[in-house]
Amino acid sequence: MIAEVGKNTLFLCMQCGTCSASCVSKSSFNLRRLVFESFSKNRDFKDPDLWDCTTCHNCQSRCPRGIPLTEMIINSRKEFVEEGFVPPEIRNYLNSIQKFRNPFGQPKHRRVEWASDLDLKILDSSDTEFEWLWFVGCLSSYDARAQEVARKTARIFNEIGLNFAILGNKEGCCGNDALALGEEGLFELLKEENESIFEEYGVKKLITSSPHCYNIFKNYYGIETVSALEIVHRAIKEGTLAFKHDVEARITYHDPCYLGRYNGIYDIPREVLKSIYNIEFVEMRRIRENSFCCGGGSGNFMRESKSRANVSRAREAVQTGADILAVSCPICLNMLEDGVKSINADIEVMDIMEIVHLAMFGE
């Protein structure tokens, strides 16, 4: 069965092919076929390539009829999850989130090891005073490369005098990818747990490092949420963040799907980069709402990629002649570093927080 977004809505489709042409996974996933099958009497679309969709939202944002295609894909996944029709690697991904509250199968007691030698306020009692809760996220807690960014982010926050705390081992998964993969029940469980913890500690305002966490907290939890980049941007404007070192480099920027197309944050990352001394900023061919996905969304950063979107995007960055490909998402960081390595390109992939750290501390 194919989950329906609404029969009247789908009848708007004129089979123009814009969605398929825009799809980062078009080499394996036929979105036009999915729409066509939704009208078929024989609704037996159980192609495992449905899970290759990265929920990048490009098909929906470019659809001339405004059909909610991303929602249709997620709804179809929900039905297949209920029926038990889930590829093994997706099932393992979801099971890991359910058992360990992270997709890596790592125990929760290791969640804060990255910060063991840092001067951070970890919530251990309900009377701890703080303004912001920094929700570090799964990748920044467990992935070695993303941990480097988290450590530098913590130093930046401390330097600008931000009153923040982290949950440490009490932190769980935000649930964004669980929902995108169709595991609505698991998402609701994670949401209930997170909201209970927020209530226990009096959390009113969140900072996120991952656009995926940002998206789910802002749009599904209804709690005040900002990205780490927005904190830095505010500090630059207010004069509490000072750059003391030049960064002589030609830099291009990759818009992550969940920060850009989902939430419309395009200018802030660019303004932060342009405020750093001696940076030459250049744009790739596909930017902002037309940005090309890194290929890692919806759990695909842990699967063998068929589309090689990260390689295509790395080539686009190389074409600009940039020294640094800047990102603002831990998934994009991993995917595009792999893409750059695959083509043996002489370009460094850095999170914007690392570039800010370099301009502040010279390292």
mmCIF file of C-alpha atoms in Angstrom:
data_model
loop_
_atom_site.group_PDB
_atom_site.id
_atom_site.type_symbol
_atom_site.label_atom_id
_atom_site.label_comp_id
_atom_site.label_asym_id
_atom_site.label_seq_id
_atom_site.Cartn_x
_atom_site.Cartn_y
_atom_site.Cartn_z
ATOM 1 C CA MET A 1 0.000 0.000 0.000
ATOM 2 C CA ILE A 2 1.030 3.570 -0.625
ATOM 3 C CA ALA A 3 0.189 6.110 2.028
ATOM 4 C CA GLU A 4 -1.861 8.930 0.596
ATOM 5 C CA VAL A 5 -1.118 12.589 1.214
ATOM 6 C CA GLY A 6 -4.611 13.328 -0.006
ATOM 7 C CA LYS A 7 -6.184 12.139 -3.223
ATOM 8 C CA ASN A 8 -7.142 15.614 -4.352
ATOM 9 C CA THR A 9 -3.615 16.839 -3.744
ATOM 10 C CA LEU A 10 -2.023 14.031 -5.740
ATOM 11 C CA PHE A 11 -4.415 14.643 -8.632
ATOM 12 C CA LEU A 12 -2.592 17.947 -9.080
ATOM 13 C CA CYS A 13 0.458 16.036 -10.317
ATOM 14 C CA MET A 14 0.988 16.547 -14.047
ATOM 15 C CA GLN A 15 3.922 14.104 -14.286
ATOM 16 C CA CYS A 16 6.272 16.905 -15.360
ATOM 17 C CA GLY A 17 9.262 15.087 -13.923
ATOM 18 C CA THR A 18 10.623 18.052 -11.944
ATOM 19 C CA CYS A 19 10.672 15.978 -8.755
ATOM 20 C CA SER A 20 12.633 13.115 -10.295
ATOM 21 C CA ALA A 21 15.047 15.474 -12.007
ATOM 22 C CA SER A 22 15.669 17.187 -8.649
ATOM 23 C CA CYS A 23 16.109 13.977 -6.667
ATOM 24 C CA VAL A 24 19.532 13.327 -5.190
ATOM 25 C CA SER A 25 18.729 9.590 -5.221
ATOM 26 C CA LYS A 26 17.299 9.433 -8.739
ATOM 27 C CA SER A 27 19.817 6.807 -9.811
ATOM 28 C CA SER A 28 17.971 4.279 -7.639
ATOM 29 C CA PHE A 29 14.733 5.847 -6.394
ATOM 30 C CA ASN A 30 11.952 6.610 -8.895
ATOM 31 C CA LEU A 31 9.787 9.270 -7.282
ATOM 32 C CA ARG A 32 7.511 9.641 -10.297
ATOM 33 C CA ARG A 33 6.742 5.957 -10.063
ATOM 34 C CA LEU A 34 5.802 6.342 -6.400
ATOM 35 C CA VAL A 35 3.332 9.101 -7.291
ATOM 36 C CA PHE A 36 1.934 7.040 -10.169
ATOM 37 C CA GLU A 37 1.546 3.947 -7.977
ATOM 38 C CA SER A 38 -0.526 5.972 -5.529
ATOM 39 C CA PHE A 39 -3.297 6.012 -8.145
ATOM 40 C CA SER A 40 -2.904 2.366 -9.138
ATOM 41 C CA LYS A 41 -5.398 -0.276 -8.128
ATOM 42 C CA ASN A 42 -2.500 -2.624 -7.478
ATOM 43 C CA ARG A 43 -0.736 -0.690 -4.701
ATOM 44 C CA ASP A 44 2.147 -3.005 -4.053
ATOM 45 C CA PHE A 45 5.020 -0.542 -4.180
ATOM 46 C CA LYS A 46 7.483 -2.212 -1.865
ATOM 47 C CA ASP A 47 10.688 -1.165 -3.571
ATOM 48 C CA PRO A 48 13.493 -1.028 -0.964
ATOM 49 C CA ASP A 49 14.891 1.938 -2.882
ATOM 50 C CA LEU A 50 12.194 4.020 -1.159
ATOM 51 C CA TRP A 51 14.669 4.183 1.734
ATOM 52 C CA ASP A 52 17.313 5.797 -0.494
ATOM 53 C CA CYS A 53 15.386 9.062 -0.216
ATOM 54 C CA THR A 54 17.376 11.443 1.991
ATOM 55 C CA THR A 55 14.300 13.603 2.730
ATOM 56 C CA CYS A 56 16.307 16.523 1.359
ATOM 57 C CA HIS A 57 13.012 18.277 0.512
ATOM 58 C CA ASN A 58 14.241 19.424 -2.896
ATOM 59 C CA CYS A 59 11.483 17.617 -4.804
ATOM 60 C CA GLN A 60 8.791 19.272 -2.714
ATOM 61 C CA SER A 61 10.344 22.738 -2.758
ATOM 62 C CA ARG A 62 10.579 22.644 -6.558
ATOM 63 C CA CYS A 63 7.228 21.002 -7.332
ATOM 64 C CA PRO A 64 5.268 23.494 -9.505
ATOM 65 C CA ARG A 65 1.986 22.225 -8.042
ATOM 66 C CA GLY A 66 3.091 22.357 -4.397
ATOM 67 C CA ILE A 67 2.480 18.655 -3.748
ATOM 68 C CA PRO A 68 3.861 17.602 -0.315
ATOM 69 C CA LEU A 69 6.112 14.897 -1.749
ATOM 70 C CA THR A 70 8.382 14.540 1.275
ATOM 71 C CA GLU A 71 5.351 13.943 3.459
ATOM 72 C CA MET A 72 4.094 11.320 1.001
ATOM 73 C CA ILE A 73 7.393 9.456 1.155
ATOM 74 C CA ILE A 74 7.494 9.531 4.967
ATOM 75 C CA ASN A 75 3.862 8.382 5.172
ATOM 76 C CA SER A 76 4.653 5.469 2.875
ATOM 77 C CA ARG A 77 7.555 4.518 5.106
ATOM 78 C CA LYS A 78 5.259 4.629 8.144
ATOM 79 C CA GLU A 79 3.009 2.000 6.591
ATOM 80 C CA PHE A 80 5.938 -0.212 5.692
ATOM 81 C CA VAL A 81 7.369 0.086 9.201
ATOM 82 C CA GLU A 82 4.017 -1.030 10.612
ATOM 83 C CA GLU A 83 4.002 -3.994 8.218
ATOM 84 C CA GLY A 84 7.589 -4.907 9.079
ATOM 85 C CA PHE A 85 8.795 -4.213 5.542
ATOM 86 C CA VAL A 86 12.058 -2.461 6.376
ATOM 87 C CA PRO A 87 15.527 -3.106 4.889
ATOM 88 C CA PRO A 88 17.876 -4.760 7.443
ATOM 89 C CA GLU A 89 20.241 -1.784 7.730
ATOM 90 C CA ILE A 90 17.329 0.588 8.386
ATOM 91 C CA ARG A 91 15.902 -1.819 10.956
ATOM 92 C CA ASN A 92 19.273 -1.978 12.704
ATOM 93 C CA TYR A 93 19.517 1.823 12.647
ATOM 94 C CA LEU A 94 16.107 2.198 14.280
ATOM 95 C CA ASN A 95 16.727 -0.620 16.759
ATOM 96 C CA SER A 96 19.939 1.055 17.866
ATOM 97 C CA ILE A 97 18.112 4.329 18.491
ATOM 98 C CA GLN A 98 15.463 2.451 20.456
ATOM 99 C CA LYS A 99 17.912 0.484 22.600
ATOM 100 C CA PHE A 100 20.750 2.968 23.039
ATOM 101 C CA ARG A 101 19.176 6.344 22.133
ATOM 102 C CA ASN A 102 21.741 6.804 19.382
ATOM 103 C CA PRO A 103 22.212 5.206 15.935
ATOM 104 C CA PHE A 104 25.729 3.925 16.665
ATOM 105 C CA GLY A 105 24.896 1.269 19.246
ATOM 106 C CA GLN A 106 27.026 3.070 21.825
ATOM 107 C CA PRO A 107 26.105 2.984 25.539
ATOM 108 C CA LYS A 108 24.688 6.180 27.013
ATOM 109 C CA HIS A 109 27.449 6.411 29.631
ATOM 110 C CA ARG A 110 29.875 7.213 26.810
ATOM 111 C CA ARG A 111 27.809 10.114 25.523
ATOM 112 C CA VAL A 112 29.767 12.772 27.384
ATOM 113 C CA GLU A 113 33.277 11.305 27.158
ATOM 114 C CA TRP A 114 34.178 13.882 24.492
ATOM 115 C CA ALA A 115 33.871 16.602 27.167
ATOM 116 C CA SER A 116 35.578 14.838 30.071
ATOM 117 C CA ASP A 117 38.396 17.403 30.293
ATOM 118 C CA LEU A 118 36.343 20.480 29.455
ATOM 119 C CA ASP A 119 34.946 23.068 31.822
ATOM 120 C CA LEU A 120 31.261 22.476 31.119
ATOM 121 C CA LYS A 121 28.176 22.691 33.295
ATOM 122 C CA ILE A 122 26.480 19.281 33.205
ATOM 123 C CA LEU A 123 22.951 19.136 34.582
ATOM 124 C CA ASP A 124 22.845 16.917 37.654
ATOM 125 C CA SER A 125 20.225 18.669 39.759
ATOM 126 C CA SER A 126 17.065 20.648 39.133
ATOM 127 C CA ASP A 127 18.515 23.743 40.842
ATOM 128 C CA THR A 128 21.389 24.196 38.373
ATOM 129 C CA GLU A 129 21.329 27.733 36.992
ATOM 130 C CA PHE A 130 21.617 28.181 33.241
ATOM 131 C CA GLU A 131 19.967 30.091 30.421
ATOM 132 C CA TRP A 132 20.533 27.776 27.475
ATOM 133 C CA LEU A 133 20.617 24.000 27.173
ATOM 134 C CA TRP A 134 23.054 22.920 24.477
ATOM 135 C CA PHE A 135 21.633 19.721 22.989
ATOM 136 C CA VAL A 136 24.871 18.277 21.633
ATOM 137 C CA GLY A 137 23.299 15.521 19.496
ATOM 138 C CA CYS A 138 24.230 11.951 18.618
ATOM 139 C CA LEU A 139 26.961 12.586 16.044
ATOM 140 C CA SER A 140 28.692 15.275 18.064
ATOM 141 C CA SER A 141 28.630 12.969 21.088
ATOM 142 C CA TYR A 142 29.910 9.768 19.477
ATOM 143 C CA ASP A 143 31.504 10.494 16.095
ATOM 144 C CA ALA A 144 35.204 11.324 16.416
ATOM 145 C CA ARG A 145 35.227 13.976 13.691
ATOM 146 C CA ALA A 146 32.090 15.692 14.966
ATOM 147 C CA GLN A 147 33.494 15.581 18.508
ATOM 148 C CA GLU A 148 36.354 17.838 17.355
ATOM 149 C CA VAL A 149 33.787 20.424 16.312
ATOM 150 C CA ALA A 150 31.878 20.030 19.596
ATOM 151 C CA ARG A 151 35.009 20.675 21.647
ATOM 152 C CA LYS A 152 35.746 23.858 19.718
ATOM 153 C CA THR A 153 32.117 24.925 19.967
ATOM 154 C CA ALA A 154 32.287 24.535 23.756
ATOM 155 C CA ARG A 155 35.408 26.713 23.898
ATOM 156 C CA ILE A 156 33.701 29.400 21.792
ATOM 157 C CA PHE A 157 30.635 29.367 24.038
ATOM 158 C CA ASN A 158 32.798 29.720 27.133
ATOM 159 C CA GLU A 159 34.843 32.516 25.582
ATOM 160 C CA ILE A 160 31.800 34.639 24.784
ATOM 161 C CA GLY A 161 30.404 34.122 28.281
ATOM 162 C CA LEU A 162 27.348 32.121 27.282
ATOM 163 C CA ASN A 163 25.385 30.778 30.253
ATOM 164 C CA PHE A 164 24.724 27.242 29.074
ATOM 165 C CA ALA A 165 24.643 23.655 30.258
ATOM 166 C CA ILE A 166 24.536 20.197 28.688
ATOM 167 C CA LEU A 167 22.637 17.086 29.722
ATOM 168 C CA GLY A 168 25.654 14.783 29.559
ATOM 169 C CA ASN A 169 24.679 11.118 29.794
ATOM 170 C CA LYS A 170 21.050 12.090 30.302
ATOM 171 C CA GLU A 171 20.841 13.314 26.733
ATOM 172 C CA GLY A 172 19.004 11.046 24.294
ATOM 173 C CA CYS A 173 18.145 11.148 20.603
ATOM 174 C CA CYS A 174 16.116 14.049 19.223
ATOM 175 C CA GLY A 175 14.073 11.710 17.006
ATOM 176 C CA ASN A 176 14.322 13.592 13.711
ATOM 177 C CA ASP A 177 15.613 10.663 11.683
ATOM 178 C CA ALA A 178 13.301 8.169 13.395
ATOM 179 C CA LEU A 179 10.355 10.247 12.193
ATOM 180 C CA ALA A 180 11.830 10.693 8.707
ATOM 181 C CA LEU A 181 12.257 6.923 8.439
ATOM 182 C CA GLY A 182 8.622 6.340 9.338
ATOM 183 C CA GLU A 183 9.043 5.126 12.922
ATOM 184 C CA GLU A 184 6.445 7.469 14.343
ATOM 185 C CA GLY A 185 5.976 5.432 17.512
ATOM 186 C CA LEU A 186 9.677 5.615 18.340
ATOM 187 C CA PHE A 187 9.689 9.343 17.666
ATOM 188 C CA GLU A 188 6.771 9.891 20.042
ATOM 189 C CA LEU A 189 8.595 7.888 22.726
ATOM 190 C CA LEU A 190 11.775 9.951 22.301
ATOM 191 C CA LYS A 191 9.778 13.175 22.295
ATOM 192 C CA GLU A 192 8.041 12.209 25.538
ATOM 193 C CA GLU A 193 11.365 11.362 27.190
ATOM 194 C CA ASN A 194 13.036 14.572 26.059
ATOM 195 C CA GLU A 195 10.130 16.744 27.109
ATOM 196 C CA SER A 196 10.111 15.068 30.529
ATOM 197 C CA ILE A 197 13.804 15.848 30.995
ATOM 198 C CA PHE A 198 13.323 19.433 29.812
ATOM 199 C CA GLU A 199 10.515 19.871 32.316
ATOM 200 C CA GLU A 200 12.562 18.307 35.133
ATOM 201 C CA TYR A 201 15.449 20.729 34.627
ATOM 202 C CA GLY A 202 13.411 23.754 33.639
ATOM 203 C CA VAL A 203 14.743 23.939 30.096
ATOM 204 C CA LYS A 204 13.205 26.820 28.181
ATOM 205 C CA LYS A 205 15.725 27.482 25.412
ATOM 206 C CA LEU A 206 17.783 25.071 23.298
ATOM 207 C CA ILE A 207 20.946 25.359 21.242
ATOM 208 C CA THR A 208 21.633 22.640 18.673
ATOM 209 C CA SER A 209 24.726 21.734 16.675
ATOM 210 C CA SER A 210 22.861 19.536 14.193
ATOM 211 C CA PRO A 211 20.292 20.980 11.758
ATOM 212 C CA HIS A 212 18.385 17.716 12.180
ATOM 213 C CA CYS A 213 18.007 18.373 15.908
ATOM 214 C CA TYR A 214 17.205 21.998 15.155
ATOM 215 C CA ASN A 215 14.410 21.040 12.786
ATOM 216 C CA ILE A 216 12.680 18.582 15.072
ATOM 217 C CA PHE A 217 12.913 20.669 18.243
ATOM 218 C CA LYS A 218 11.772 23.865 16.571
ATOM 219 C CA ASN A 219 8.963 22.434 14.479
ATOM 220 C CA TYR A 220 7.727 19.423 16.457
ATOM 221 C CA TYR A 221 8.493 20.186 20.102
ATOM 222 C CA GLY A 222 7.547 23.842 20.075
ATOM 223 C CA ILE A 223 10.471 24.878 22.285
ATOM 224 C CA GLU A 224 12.590 27.955 21.570
ATOM 225 C CA THR A 225 15.492 26.634 19.529
ATOM 226 C CA VAL A 226 18.504 28.256 17.891
ATOM 227 C CA SER A 227 21.498 26.810 16.108
ATOM 228 C CA ALA A 228 25.043 27.208 17.380
ATOM 229 C CA LEU A 229 25.652 29.389 14.331
ATOM 230 C CA GLU A 230 22.913 31.779 15.426
ATOM 231 C CA ILE A 231 24.584 32.108 18.835
ATOM 232 C CA VAL A 232 27.876 32.995 17.153
ATOM 233 C CA HIS A 233 26.153 35.402 14.768
ATOM 234 C CA ARG A 234 24.503 37.217 17.680
ATOM 235 C CA ALA A 235 27.807 37.415 19.558
ATOM 236 C CA ILE A 236 29.517 38.952 16.525
ATOM 237 C CA LYS A 237 26.749 41.547 16.189
ATOM 238 C CA GLU A 238 26.831 42.330 19.930
ATOM 239 C CA GLY A 239 30.624 42.556 20.042
ATOM 240 C CA THR A 240 31.137 39.754 22.564
ATOM 241 C CA LEU A 241 32.957 37.592 20.028
ATOM 242 C CA ALA A 242 36.272 38.962 18.795
ATOM 243 C CA PHE A 243 38.378 37.654 15.933
ATOM 244 C CA LYS A 244 42.090 37.963 16.670
ATOM 245 C CA HIS A 245 43.560 36.004 13.763
ATOM 246 C CA ASP A 246 43.340 36.213 9.997
ATOM 247 C CA VAL A 247 42.125 33.229 8.024
ATOM 248 C CA GLU A 248 43.651 33.681 4.604
ATOM 249 C CA ALA A 249 41.597 31.271 2.546
ATOM 250 C CA ARG A 250 39.157 31.011 -0.315
ATOM 251 C CA ILE A 251 36.015 29.451 1.183
ATOM 252 C CA THR A 252 32.790 28.092 -0.269
ATOM 253 C CA TYR A 253 29.743 27.005 1.724
ATOM 254 C CA HIS A 254 27.395 24.033 1.466
ATOM 255 C CA ASP A 255 23.791 24.665 2.591
ATOM 256 C CA PRO A 256 22.512 21.679 4.634
ATOM 257 C CA CYS A 257 18.969 20.621 3.777
ATOM 258 C CA TYR A 258 17.540 20.777 7.286
ATOM 259 C CA LEU A 259 18.975 24.226 7.996
ATOM 260 C CA GLY A 260 18.235 25.635 4.561
ATOM 261 C CA ARG A 261 15.240 24.223 2.705
ATOM 262 C CA TYR A 262 13.436 23.127 5.870
ATOM 263 C CA ASN A 263 14.080 26.227 7.973
ATOM 264 C CA GLY A 264 15.208 28.993 5.656
ATOM 265 C CA ILE A 265 18.561 29.760 7.283
ATOM 266 C CA TYR A 266 20.783 30.870 4.421
ATOM 267 C CA ASP A 267 22.204 34.295 5.279
ATOM 268 C CA ILE A 268 23.534 33.719 8.805
ATOM 269 C CA PRO A 269 26.229 31.150 7.865
ATOM 270 C CA ARG A 270 27.424 33.390 5.051
ATOM 271 C CA GLU A 271 27.473 36.494 7.238
ATOM 272 C CA VAL A 272 29.521 34.688 9.879
ATOM 273 C CA LEU A 273 32.090 33.573 7.306
ATOM 274 C CA LYS A 274 32.282 36.989 5.636
ATOM 275 C CA SER A 275 32.909 38.661 8.990
ATOM 276 C CA ILE A 276 36.216 36.797 9.394
ATOM 277 C CA TYR A 277 39.312 38.714 8.290
ATOM 278 C CA ASN A 278 40.879 37.956 4.901
ATOM 279 C CA ILE A 279 38.398 35.299 3.837
ATOM 280 C CA GLU A 280 37.516 35.278 0.153
ATOM 281 C CA PHE A 281 34.009 33.851 -0.093
ATOM 282 C CA VAL A 282 32.869 32.112 -3.283
ATOM 283 C CA GLU A 283 29.645 30.321 -4.101
ATOM 284 C CA MET A 284 29.044 26.952 -5.688
ATOM 285 C CA ARG A 285 26.707 26.560 -8.647
ATOM 286 C CA ARG A 286 23.819 25.145 -6.587
ATOM 287 C CA ILE A 287 23.177 27.121 -3.415
ATOM 288 C CA ARG A 288 20.469 28.162 -0.965
ATOM 289 C CA GLU A 289 17.089 26.558 -1.792
ATOM 290 C CA ASN A 290 18.681 24.833 -4.796
ATOM 291 C CA SER A 291 21.561 23.381 -2.784
ATOM 292 C CA PHE A 292 22.469 19.782 -3.609
ATOM 293 C CA CYS A 293 22.110 17.335 -0.714
ATOM 294 C CA CYS A 294 25.220 15.666 0.719
ATOM 295 C CA GLY A 295 23.359 12.339 0.530
ATOM 296 C CA GLY A 296 23.437 11.554 4.245
ATOM 297 C CA GLY A 297 19.976 12.475 5.479
ATOM 298 C CA SER A 298 17.340 10.021 6.693
ATOM 299 C CA GLY A 299 19.973 7.630 8.005
ATOM 300 C CA ASN A 300 21.800 7.317 4.689
ATOM 301 C CA PHE A 301 25.078 8.500 6.207
ATOM 302 C CA MET A 302 25.300 5.005 7.731
ATOM 303 C CA ARG A 303 24.415 3.131 4.537
ATOM 304 C CA GLU A 304 26.376 2.337 1.418
ATOM 305 C CA SER A 305 25.513 5.214 -0.898
ATOM 306 C CA LYS A 306 24.174 4.406 -4.351
ATOM 307 C CA SER A 307 23.864 7.987 -5.541
ATOM 308 C CA ARG A 308 27.371 9.174 -4.546
ATOM 309 C CA ALA A 309 25.837 12.594 -3.965
ATOM 310 C CA ASN A 310 28.713 13.518 -1.680
ATOM 311 C CA VAL A 311 31.150 12.977 -4.549
ATOM 312 C CA SER A 312 29.092 15.144 -6.897
ATOM 313 C CA ARG A 313 28.918 17.894 -4.289
ATOM 314 C CA ALA A 314 32.646 17.675 -3.581
ATOM 315 C CA ARG A 315 33.341 18.172 -7.298
ATOM 316 C CA GLU A 316 31.137 21.277 -7.299
ATOM 317 C CA ALA A 317 33.149 22.679 -4.410
ATOM 318 C CA VAL A 318 36.441 21.950 -6.164
ATOM 319 C CA GLN A 319 35.222 23.799 -9.268
ATOM 320 C CA THR A 320 35.094 27.049 -7.249
ATOM 321 C CA GLY A 321 38.829 26.905 -6.603
ATOM 322 C CA ALA A 322 38.176 27.089 -2.861
ATOM 323 C CA ASP A 323 40.701 26.003 -0.253
ATOM 324 C CA ILE A 324 37.981 25.177 2.279
ATOM 325 C CA LEU A 325 34.510 23.701 1.901
ATOM 326 C CA ALA A 326 32.562 25.023 4.897
ATOM 327 C CA VAL A 327 29.624 23.119 6.356
ATOM 328 C CA SER A 328 27.263 23.583 9.291
ATOM 329 C CA CYS A 329 26.044 20.031 9.896
ATOM 330 C CA PRO A 330 27.891 17.018 11.364
ATOM 331 C CA ILE A 331 26.366 14.679 8.765
ATOM 332 C CA CYS A 332 27.448 16.961 5.912
ATOM 333 C CA LEU A 333 30.907 17.140 7.484
ATOM 334 C CA ASN A 334 31.289 13.362 7.376
ATOM 335 C CA MET A 335 29.708 12.871 3.976
ATOM 336 C CA LEU A 336 31.629 15.629 2.205
ATOM 337 C CA GLU A 337 34.957 14.663 3.764
ATOM 338 C CA ASP A 338 34.388 11.199 2.312
ATOM 339 C CA GLY A 339 33.427 12.771 -1.013
ATOM 340 C CA VAL A 340 36.603 14.846 -1.121
ATOM 341 C CA LYS A 341 38.731 11.801 -0.273
ATOM 342 C CA SER A 342 37.017 9.773 -3.006
ATOM 343 C CA ILE A 343 38.176 12.189 -5.691
ATOM 344 C CA ASN A 344 41.515 12.902 -3.994
ATOM 345 C CA ALA A 345 40.809 16.632 -4.099
ATOM 346 C CA ASP A 346 42.992 19.301 -2.525
ATOM 347 C CA ILE A 347 40.248 20.999 -0.521
ATOM 348 C CA GLU A 348 39.655 20.885 3.236
ATOM 349 C CA VAL A 349 36.194 20.309 4.691
ATOM 350 C CA MET A 350 35.605 22.293 7.892
ATOM 351 C CA ASP A 351 32.610 23.106 10.030
ATOM 352 C CA ILE A 352 32.012 26.854 10.304
ATOM 353 C CA MET A 353 32.509 26.573 14.069
ATOM 354 C CA GLU A 354 36.048 25.308 13.390
ATOM 355 C CA ILE A 355 36.736 28.280 11.144
ATOM 356 C CA VAL A 356 35.388 30.660 13.805
ATOM 357 C CA HIS A 357 37.590 28.910 16.386
ATOM 358 C CA LEU A 358 40.589 29.358 14.107
ATOM 359 C CA ALA A 359 39.873 33.082 13.728
ATOM 360 C CA MET A 360 39.432 33.481 17.499
ATOM 361 C CA PHE A 361 42.295 31.382 18.835
ATOM 362 C CA GLY A 362 44.600 30.820 15.882
ATOM 363 C CA GLU A 363 44.252 27.054 16.036
#
